[in-house]
Amino acid sequence: MNSIISNIQNRHDISIEELRFILSTDDEAFIDNLRSAAREAADAVYGKRIFMRGLIELSSHCKNDCLYCGLRRSNSTAVRYRLTDDEIYECCEEGYSLGFRTFVMQGGEDGWFDDKRMCRIVSTVRGNYPDCAITLSLGERSRESYQALYDAGANRYLLRHETASPEHYAQLHPAEMSWKNRMECLKNLKEIGYQVGCGFMVGSPYQTVETIFADLQFIRSFQPHMVGIGPFISAHDTPFADFKNGSVGTTLRLLSIIRLLHPHVLLPATTALGTLHPKGRERGILHGANVVMPNLSPRKHRKDYSIYDNKICTGEESAECRACVEQRIRKIGYETVVDRGDYSPAC
Ligand code: SAM
Ligand code: SF4
Ligand code: FES
């Protein structure tokens, strides 16, 4: 059975039968071998270094209606806020002093943050912190918009593809949202020159082994710099409120598989993983992840960026999250680094 692990590692590919086996086996020794092979693969590229990104949640307004997300426009109970330019700069200032060298500005698709405003923000942050990476995660925009933001100084863009199956995409989104457009956005981002992250939720409603297999094949052909995966967590007052959460175990197995398929990829141990298990992020790292994204948003708004229920880190100050993450990582034998943490390309 361990030949499955070496096969994946050597071919940088996986068959659907191998995937089916890994996701269904209860052989703990096998899973532990998978975990250690993945961790060794990450150590070989990135050593014991874990990159930190400071997450700034710009806006809880969203024009979209993704069926899984607590920020969807139809959720009338969601509390909406927007950070001002100055609040964003204060988050960056605090983040910089805490050792962050990547700022991730994320938000719902909010027309308030149009190109003029976003370019102004990005170029100000770029000017203030020339040594930092600026990552955006603002959903689908036009190619021209992505280009303008890149020209203003953004380096990276996170846009989860959500699912590589158009049929599954249609089960997760309203008819007005288009799988083709999402894929087109990812292609545009890469062509423009961003370091790009794609990804998907684990255990989203209607997900199957076949759709996960399609996700892995898509990642293989797209060759992103980063892959963001985390468990689906139900959000109240959404159409998927009564669906069960994704599994931590499956997420960990998939993190290991992705690490073996793509040894160089940047792979976060997500907040969603930390929400479903008290040691979720640590376990994510031990299964091959090499990035953590502590929250840098102003505390007064944190609980309102409520994409799913019971999200962690909503009551803490940035410095507390920073210290907490560092301590957690140190405890498992790794270190957080003050570094932009760029993708390390294969030689
Ligand atoms: N609006 C942008 C977008 O959709 O790309 C960025 C923000 S959105 C909240 C970031 C990611 O959160 C989504 O790509 C989705 O995978 C994830 N997400 C949304 N709802 C979730 C849920 N209920 N459980 C877990 N992850 C969720
Ligand atoms: Fe909006 Fe992103 Fe949530 Fe979809 S996942 S509703 S685009 S914030
Ligand atoms: Fe936020 Fe632990 S990382 S409180």
Short mmCIF file of C-alpha atoms in Angstrom, two decimals, residues 161 163-164 179 183 186 198-199 212-224:
data_model
loop_
_atom_site.label_atom_id
_atom_site.label_comp_id
_atom_site.label_asym_id
_atom_site.label_seq_id
_atom_site.Cartn_x
_atom_site.Cartn_y
_atom_site.Cartn_z
CA HIS A 161 -11.88 27.81 -8.15
CA THR A 163 -14.89 23.13 -7.80
CA ALA A 164 -13.48 21.96 -11.12
CA TRP A 179 -17.95 28.53 -13.61
CA MET A 183 -11.86 29.82 -14.63
CA LEU A 186 -7.82 32.49 -12.89
CA CYS A 198 -6.83 28.48 -6.36
CA GLY A 199 -8.57 25.99 -4.09
CA ILE A 212 -12.27 16.10 -5.84
CA PHE A 213 -10.40 14.13 -8.48
CA ALA A 214 -11.34 16.82 -11.02
CA ASP A 215 -10.04 19.45 -8.56
CA LEU A 216 -6.69 17.69 -8.29
CA GLN A 217 -6.45 17.34 -12.07
CA PHE A 218 -7.28 21.01 -12.49
CA ILE A 219 -4.60 22.00 -9.97
CA ARG A 220 -2.16 19.77 -11.83
CA SER A 221 -2.81 21.48 -15.14
CA PHE A 222 -3.14 25.02 -13.80
CA GLN A 223 0.01 24.85 -11.66
CA PRO A 224 -0.95 27.53 -9.12
#
